[in-house]
Short mmCIF file of C-alpha atoms in Angstrom, two decimals:
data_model
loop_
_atom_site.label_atom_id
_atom_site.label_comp_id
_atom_site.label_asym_id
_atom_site.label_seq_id
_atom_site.Cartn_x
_atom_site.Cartn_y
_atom_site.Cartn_z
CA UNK A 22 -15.51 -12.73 -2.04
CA UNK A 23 -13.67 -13.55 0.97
CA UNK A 24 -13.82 -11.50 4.68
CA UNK A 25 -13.01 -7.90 4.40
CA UNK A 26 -12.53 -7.56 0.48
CA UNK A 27 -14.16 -4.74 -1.30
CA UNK A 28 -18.00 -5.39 -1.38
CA UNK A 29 -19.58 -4.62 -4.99
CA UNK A 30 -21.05 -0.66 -3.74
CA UNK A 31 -17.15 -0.20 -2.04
CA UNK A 32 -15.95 -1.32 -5.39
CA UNK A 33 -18.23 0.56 -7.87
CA UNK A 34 -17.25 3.98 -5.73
CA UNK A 35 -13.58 3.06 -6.32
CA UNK A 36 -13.41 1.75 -9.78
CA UNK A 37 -13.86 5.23 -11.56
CA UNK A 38 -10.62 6.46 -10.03
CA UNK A 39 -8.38 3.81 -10.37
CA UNK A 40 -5.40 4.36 -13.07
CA UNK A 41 -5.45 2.72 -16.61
CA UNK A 42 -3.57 0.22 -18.89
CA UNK A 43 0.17 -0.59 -16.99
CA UNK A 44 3.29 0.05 -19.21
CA UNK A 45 3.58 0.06 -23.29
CA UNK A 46 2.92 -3.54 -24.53
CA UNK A 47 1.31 -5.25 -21.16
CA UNK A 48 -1.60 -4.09 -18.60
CA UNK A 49 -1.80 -4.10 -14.67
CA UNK A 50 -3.14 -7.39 -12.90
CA UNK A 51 -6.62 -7.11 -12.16
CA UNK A 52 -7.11 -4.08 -9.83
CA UNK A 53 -9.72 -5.58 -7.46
CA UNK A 54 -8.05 -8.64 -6.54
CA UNK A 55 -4.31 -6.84 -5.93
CA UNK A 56 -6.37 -4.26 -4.35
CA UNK A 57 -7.99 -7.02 -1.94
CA UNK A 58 -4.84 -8.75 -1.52
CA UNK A 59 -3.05 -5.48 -0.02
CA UNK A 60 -6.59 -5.14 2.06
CA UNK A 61 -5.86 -8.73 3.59
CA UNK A 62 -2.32 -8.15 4.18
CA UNK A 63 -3.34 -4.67 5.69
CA UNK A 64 -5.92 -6.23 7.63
CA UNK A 65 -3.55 -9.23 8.79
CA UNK A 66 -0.31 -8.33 9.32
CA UNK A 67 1.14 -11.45 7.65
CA UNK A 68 4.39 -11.09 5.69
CA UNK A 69 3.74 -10.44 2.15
CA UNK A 70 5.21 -14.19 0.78
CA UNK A 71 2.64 -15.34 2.70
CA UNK A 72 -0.54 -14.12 0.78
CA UNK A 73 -2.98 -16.61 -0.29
CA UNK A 74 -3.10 -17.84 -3.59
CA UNK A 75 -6.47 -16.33 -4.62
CA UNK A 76 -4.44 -12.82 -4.15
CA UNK A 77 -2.24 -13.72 -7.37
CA UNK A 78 1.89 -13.44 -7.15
CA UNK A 79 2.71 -12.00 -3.62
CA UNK A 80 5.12 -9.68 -5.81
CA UNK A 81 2.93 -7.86 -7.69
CA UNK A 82 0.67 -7.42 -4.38
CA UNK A 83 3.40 -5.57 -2.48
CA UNK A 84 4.76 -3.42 -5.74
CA UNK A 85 1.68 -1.92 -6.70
CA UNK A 86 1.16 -1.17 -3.00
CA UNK A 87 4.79 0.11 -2.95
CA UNK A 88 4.17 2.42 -5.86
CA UNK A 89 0.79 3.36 -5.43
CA UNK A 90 2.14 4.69 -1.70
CA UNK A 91 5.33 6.64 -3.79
CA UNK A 92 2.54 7.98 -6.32
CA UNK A 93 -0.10 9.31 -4.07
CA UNK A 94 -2.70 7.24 -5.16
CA UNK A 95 -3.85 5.48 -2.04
CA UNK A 96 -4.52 9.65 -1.11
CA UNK A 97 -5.97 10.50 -4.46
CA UNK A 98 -8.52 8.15 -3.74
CA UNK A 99 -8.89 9.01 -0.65
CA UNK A 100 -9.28 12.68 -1.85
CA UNK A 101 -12.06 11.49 -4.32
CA UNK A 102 -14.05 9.85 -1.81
CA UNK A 103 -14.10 12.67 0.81
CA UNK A 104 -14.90 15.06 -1.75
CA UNK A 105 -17.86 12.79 -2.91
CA UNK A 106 -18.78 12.58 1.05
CA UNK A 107 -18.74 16.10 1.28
CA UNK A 108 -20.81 16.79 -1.89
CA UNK A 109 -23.54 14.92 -0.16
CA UNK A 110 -23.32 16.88 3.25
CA UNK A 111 -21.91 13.72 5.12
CA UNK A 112 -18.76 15.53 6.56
CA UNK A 113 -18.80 17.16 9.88
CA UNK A 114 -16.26 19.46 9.67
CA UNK A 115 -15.55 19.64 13.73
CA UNK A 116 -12.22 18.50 13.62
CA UNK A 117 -10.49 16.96 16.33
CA UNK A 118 -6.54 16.66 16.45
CA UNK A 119 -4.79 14.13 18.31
CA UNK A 120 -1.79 11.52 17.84
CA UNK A 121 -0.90 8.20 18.69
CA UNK A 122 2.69 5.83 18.82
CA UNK A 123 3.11 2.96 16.99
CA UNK A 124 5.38 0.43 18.23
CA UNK A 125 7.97 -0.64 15.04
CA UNK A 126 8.76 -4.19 14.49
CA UNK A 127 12.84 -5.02 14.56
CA UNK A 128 12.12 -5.74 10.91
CA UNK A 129 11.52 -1.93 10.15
CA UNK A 130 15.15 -0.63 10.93
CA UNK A 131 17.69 -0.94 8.62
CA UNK A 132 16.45 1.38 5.79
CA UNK A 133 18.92 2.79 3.34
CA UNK A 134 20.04 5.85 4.32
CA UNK A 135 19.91 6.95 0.43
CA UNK A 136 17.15 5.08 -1.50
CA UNK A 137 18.87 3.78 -4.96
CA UNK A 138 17.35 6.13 -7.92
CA UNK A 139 14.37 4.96 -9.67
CA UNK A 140 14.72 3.17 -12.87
CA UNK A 141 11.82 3.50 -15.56
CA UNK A 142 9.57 0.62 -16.36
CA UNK A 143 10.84 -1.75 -19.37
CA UNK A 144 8.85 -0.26 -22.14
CA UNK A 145 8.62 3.17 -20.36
CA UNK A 146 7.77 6.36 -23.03
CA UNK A 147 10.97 8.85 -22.41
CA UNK A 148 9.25 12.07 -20.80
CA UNK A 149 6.14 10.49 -19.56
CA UNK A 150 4.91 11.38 -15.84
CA UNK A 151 5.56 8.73 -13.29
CA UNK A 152 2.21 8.03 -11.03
CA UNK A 153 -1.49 7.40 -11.76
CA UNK A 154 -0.80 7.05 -15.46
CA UNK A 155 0.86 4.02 -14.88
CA UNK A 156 4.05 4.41 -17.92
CA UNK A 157 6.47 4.72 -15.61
CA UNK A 158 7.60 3.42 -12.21
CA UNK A 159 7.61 6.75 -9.45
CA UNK A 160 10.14 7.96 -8.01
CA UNK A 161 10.86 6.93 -4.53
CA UNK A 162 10.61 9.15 -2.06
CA UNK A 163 14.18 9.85 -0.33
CA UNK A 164 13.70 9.23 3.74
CA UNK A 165 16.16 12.64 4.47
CA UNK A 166 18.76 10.01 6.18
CA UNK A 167 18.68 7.45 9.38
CA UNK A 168 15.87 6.66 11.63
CA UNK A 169 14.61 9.87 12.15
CA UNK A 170 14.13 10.54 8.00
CA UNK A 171 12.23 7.07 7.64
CA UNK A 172 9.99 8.41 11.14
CA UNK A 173 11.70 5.92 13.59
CA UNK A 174 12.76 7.01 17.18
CA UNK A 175 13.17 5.92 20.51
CA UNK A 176 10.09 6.84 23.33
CA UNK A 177 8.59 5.65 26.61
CA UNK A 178 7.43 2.54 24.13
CA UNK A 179 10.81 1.66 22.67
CA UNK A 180 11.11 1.59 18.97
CA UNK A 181 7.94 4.09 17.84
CA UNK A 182 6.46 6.16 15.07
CA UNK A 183 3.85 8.34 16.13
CA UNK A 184 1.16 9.43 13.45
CA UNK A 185 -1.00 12.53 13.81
CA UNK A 186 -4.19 12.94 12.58
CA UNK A 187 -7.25 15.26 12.28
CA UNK A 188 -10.61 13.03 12.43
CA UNK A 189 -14.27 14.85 11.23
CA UNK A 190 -16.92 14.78 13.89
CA UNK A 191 -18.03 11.31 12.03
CA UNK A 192 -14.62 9.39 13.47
CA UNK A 193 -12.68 9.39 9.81
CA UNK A 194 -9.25 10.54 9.50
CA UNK A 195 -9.27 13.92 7.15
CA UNK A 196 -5.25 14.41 7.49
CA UNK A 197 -2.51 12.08 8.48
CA UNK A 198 0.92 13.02 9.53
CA UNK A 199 4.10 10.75 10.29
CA UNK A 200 7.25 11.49 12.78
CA UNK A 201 9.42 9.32 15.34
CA UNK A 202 7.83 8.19 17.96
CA UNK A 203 9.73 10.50 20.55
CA UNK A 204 7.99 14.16 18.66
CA UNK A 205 5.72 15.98 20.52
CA UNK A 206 2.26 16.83 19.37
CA UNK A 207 1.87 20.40 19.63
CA UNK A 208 4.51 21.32 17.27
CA UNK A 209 2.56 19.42 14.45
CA UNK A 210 -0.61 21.08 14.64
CA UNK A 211 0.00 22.95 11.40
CA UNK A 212 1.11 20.30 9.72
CA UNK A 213 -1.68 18.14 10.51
CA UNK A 214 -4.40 20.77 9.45
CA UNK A 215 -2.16 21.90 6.74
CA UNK A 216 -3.02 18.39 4.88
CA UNK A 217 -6.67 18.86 5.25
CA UNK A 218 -7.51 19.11 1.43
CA UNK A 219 -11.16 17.82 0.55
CA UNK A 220 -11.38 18.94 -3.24
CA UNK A 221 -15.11 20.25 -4.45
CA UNK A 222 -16.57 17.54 -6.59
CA UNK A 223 -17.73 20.73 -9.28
CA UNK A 224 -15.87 24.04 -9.34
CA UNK A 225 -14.27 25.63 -6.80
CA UNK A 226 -11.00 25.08 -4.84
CA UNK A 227 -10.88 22.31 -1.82
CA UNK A 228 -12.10 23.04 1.27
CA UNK A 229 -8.96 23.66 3.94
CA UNK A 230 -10.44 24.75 7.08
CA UNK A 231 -12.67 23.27 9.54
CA UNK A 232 -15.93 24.76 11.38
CA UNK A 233 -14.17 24.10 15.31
CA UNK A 234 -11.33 22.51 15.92
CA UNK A 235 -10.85 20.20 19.36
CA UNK A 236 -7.33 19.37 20.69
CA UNK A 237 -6.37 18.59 24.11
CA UNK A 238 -3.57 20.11 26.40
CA UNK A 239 -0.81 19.24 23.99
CA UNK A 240 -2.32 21.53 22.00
CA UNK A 241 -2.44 24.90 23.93
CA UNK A 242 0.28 26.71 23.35
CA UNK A 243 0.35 30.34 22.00
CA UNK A 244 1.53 29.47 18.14
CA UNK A 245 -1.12 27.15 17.83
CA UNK A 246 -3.56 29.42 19.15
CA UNK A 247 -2.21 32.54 16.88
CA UNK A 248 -2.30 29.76 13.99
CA UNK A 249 -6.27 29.19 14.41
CA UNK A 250 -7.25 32.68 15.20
CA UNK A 251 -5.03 34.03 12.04
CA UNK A 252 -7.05 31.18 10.03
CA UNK A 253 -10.23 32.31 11.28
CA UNK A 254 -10.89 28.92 12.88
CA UNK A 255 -12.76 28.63 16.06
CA UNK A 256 -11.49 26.15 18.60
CA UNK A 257 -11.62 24.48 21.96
CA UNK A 258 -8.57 23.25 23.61
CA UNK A 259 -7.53 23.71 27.57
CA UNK A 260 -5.50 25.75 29.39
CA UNK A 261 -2.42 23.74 31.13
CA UNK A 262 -2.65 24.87 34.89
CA UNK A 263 0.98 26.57 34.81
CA UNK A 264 0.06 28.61 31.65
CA UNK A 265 -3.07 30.18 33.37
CA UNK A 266 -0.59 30.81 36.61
CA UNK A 267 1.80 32.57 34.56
CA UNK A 268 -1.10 34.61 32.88
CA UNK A 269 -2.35 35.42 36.19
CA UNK A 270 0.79 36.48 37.38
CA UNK A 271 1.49 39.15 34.84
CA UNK A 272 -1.57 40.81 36.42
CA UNK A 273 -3.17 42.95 33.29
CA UNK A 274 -0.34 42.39 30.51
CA UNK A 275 -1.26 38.27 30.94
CA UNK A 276 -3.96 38.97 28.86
CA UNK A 277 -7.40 37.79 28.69
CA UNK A 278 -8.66 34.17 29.81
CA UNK A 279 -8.96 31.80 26.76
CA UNK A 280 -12.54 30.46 26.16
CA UNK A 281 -13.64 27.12 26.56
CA UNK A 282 -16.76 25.01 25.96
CA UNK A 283 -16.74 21.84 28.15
CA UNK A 284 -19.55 20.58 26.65
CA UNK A 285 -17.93 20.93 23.21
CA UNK A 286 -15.11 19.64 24.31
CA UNK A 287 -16.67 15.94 25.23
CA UNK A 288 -16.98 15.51 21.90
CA UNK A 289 -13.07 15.47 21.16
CA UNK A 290 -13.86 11.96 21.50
CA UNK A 291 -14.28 11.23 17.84
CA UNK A 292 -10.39 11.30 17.25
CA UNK A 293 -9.69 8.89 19.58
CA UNK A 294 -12.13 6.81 18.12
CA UNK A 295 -10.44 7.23 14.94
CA UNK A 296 -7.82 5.98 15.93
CA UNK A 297 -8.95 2.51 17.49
CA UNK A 298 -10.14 2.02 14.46
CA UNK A 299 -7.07 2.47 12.62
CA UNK A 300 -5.59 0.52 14.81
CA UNK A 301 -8.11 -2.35 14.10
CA UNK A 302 -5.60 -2.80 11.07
CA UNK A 303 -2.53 -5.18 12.61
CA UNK A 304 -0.02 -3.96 9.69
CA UNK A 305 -1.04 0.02 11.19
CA UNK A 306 -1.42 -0.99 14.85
CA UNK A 307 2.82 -2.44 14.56
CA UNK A 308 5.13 -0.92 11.76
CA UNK A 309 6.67 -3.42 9.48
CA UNK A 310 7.79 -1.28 6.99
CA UNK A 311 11.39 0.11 6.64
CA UNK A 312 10.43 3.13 4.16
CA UNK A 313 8.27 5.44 5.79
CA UNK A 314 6.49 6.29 2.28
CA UNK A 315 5.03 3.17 2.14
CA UNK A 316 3.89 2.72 5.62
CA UNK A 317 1.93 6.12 4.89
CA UNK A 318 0.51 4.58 2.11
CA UNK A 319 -0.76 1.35 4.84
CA UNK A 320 -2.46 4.23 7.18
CA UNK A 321 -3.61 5.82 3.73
CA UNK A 322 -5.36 2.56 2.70
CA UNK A 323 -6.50 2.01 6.08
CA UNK A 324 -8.30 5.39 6.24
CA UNK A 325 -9.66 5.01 2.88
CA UNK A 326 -11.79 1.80 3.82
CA UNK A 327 -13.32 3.31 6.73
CA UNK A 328 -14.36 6.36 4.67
CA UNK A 329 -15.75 3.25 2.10
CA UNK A 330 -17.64 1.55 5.26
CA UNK A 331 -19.12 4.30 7.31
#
């Protein structure tokens, strides 16, 4: 086992939920080594040709990453381990919201504007479901056109995506979100805590909505704040000093001053925590990837083995 492959417990929580056999006639390449080469490259930032040799064919490293990112199953699995997490009470669902820019490499522009249409796997069964099951090759994901549908744009930083996230009081991502570099955060509150989807390990449906939410300024304005308060979730985020003079202005129709807990609000913390340790990934702290797809499925990954180590 070589530095920062799957342990034996990381790998026995994983194994369960992996998919089975590969197309008609043949069967995937060991899972844990592929897995552990993505993990190195991941971890590295190398080029994918540049894999060691213990990883297997560099090819069939980066395709099952590819299509495991077009699939969903890097966030399946990360779904089955935060459900498992919260089964055993180990979630704290104060949720802090925050983003941060990612500066992308040269090598990440020059997507096609139209991806070419997916062909099915040699051997693929007519009809059968593209994804987890592993008969066919998915579908992948069309980028909407340019830089701005693969989440590229220009910002203070250059060449940037920006991710958003939601983090549990614990510093692990719950909810990722990708744009261009140069969107602002406040608009993509929804979004963000629109993704946060922990499924119930017996019966029920998942759980969607946190205890508190913490955000900062970026945060505050009034749709955001009608969003919570319609959702019944309690939250702590501050009042930007010209929003409390306009409210202050109106006199009586400005409404009432919005609450806020400073001590609560030290502990907003967590999400920028969360992120430094995304960051601790190379291939998540720089973008190499042209399709935006599979760079969610690097952040995905990336998530997924901090909810596996903490």
């Amino acid at each position: 086992m070589g530095r920062g492959d799957l342990t034996n417990a990381e790998w026995d929580r994983l194994e369960s939920f992996l998919p089975r056999g590969g197309m008609r006639g043949g069967r995937w390449s060991d899972h844990r080594r592929v897995i552990n080469g993505v993990l190195y490259r991941v971890r590295t930032g190398v080029q994918w040709r540049d894999l060691p040799e213990r990883f297997g064919p560099w090819e069939t490293v980066y395709k099952r990453h590819r299509r495991w990112s077009a699939d969903g199953t890097w966030k399946m699995l990360l779904s089955r381990i935060q459900a498992a997490e919260d089964a055993e009470g180990r979630i704290d669902w104060d949720v802090s919201v925050d983003s941060t820019t990612v500066r992308a490499h040269q090598h990440a522009a020059g997507a096609r504007k139209a991806p070419p249409p997916a062909t099915p796997q040699k051997g693929a069964i007519p009809g059968t479901k593209p994804g987890r099951s592993g008969t066919a090759e998915a579908g992948r994901p069309a980028g909407g056109g340019g830089q701005i549908g693969e989440c590229l744009g220009r910002s203070r930083g250059g060449f940037t995506t920006k991710f958003h996230l939601a983090a549990d009081g614990r510093c692990r991502p719950l909810a990722l979100v990708l744009t261009p570099g140069h969107y602002g955060d406040g608009p993509q509150m929804e979004r963000v805590l629109g993704q946060v989807s922990v499924p119930r390990t017996g019966v029920g449906r998942p759980r969607t909505r946190p205890d508190h939410v913490l955000a900062d300024k970026a945060y505050t304005s009034r749709s955001n704040r009608r969003y919570l308060r319609r959702r019944g979730i309690r939250h702590t985020i501050p009042e930007r000093l010209d929003q409390q003079r306009h409210r202050r202005n109106r006199g009586s129709r400005g409404g009432r001053p919005t609450g806020f807990d400073n001590e609560r609000y030290k502990k907003r913390n967590t999400v920028e925590r969360a992120i430094n340790r995304l960051k601790g990934f190379r291939a998540v702290a720089t973008r190499y990837e042209k399709r935006a797809y599979i760079y969610l499925g690097t952040v995905t990954l990336a998530a997924l083995v901090i909810w596996l180590r903490t």
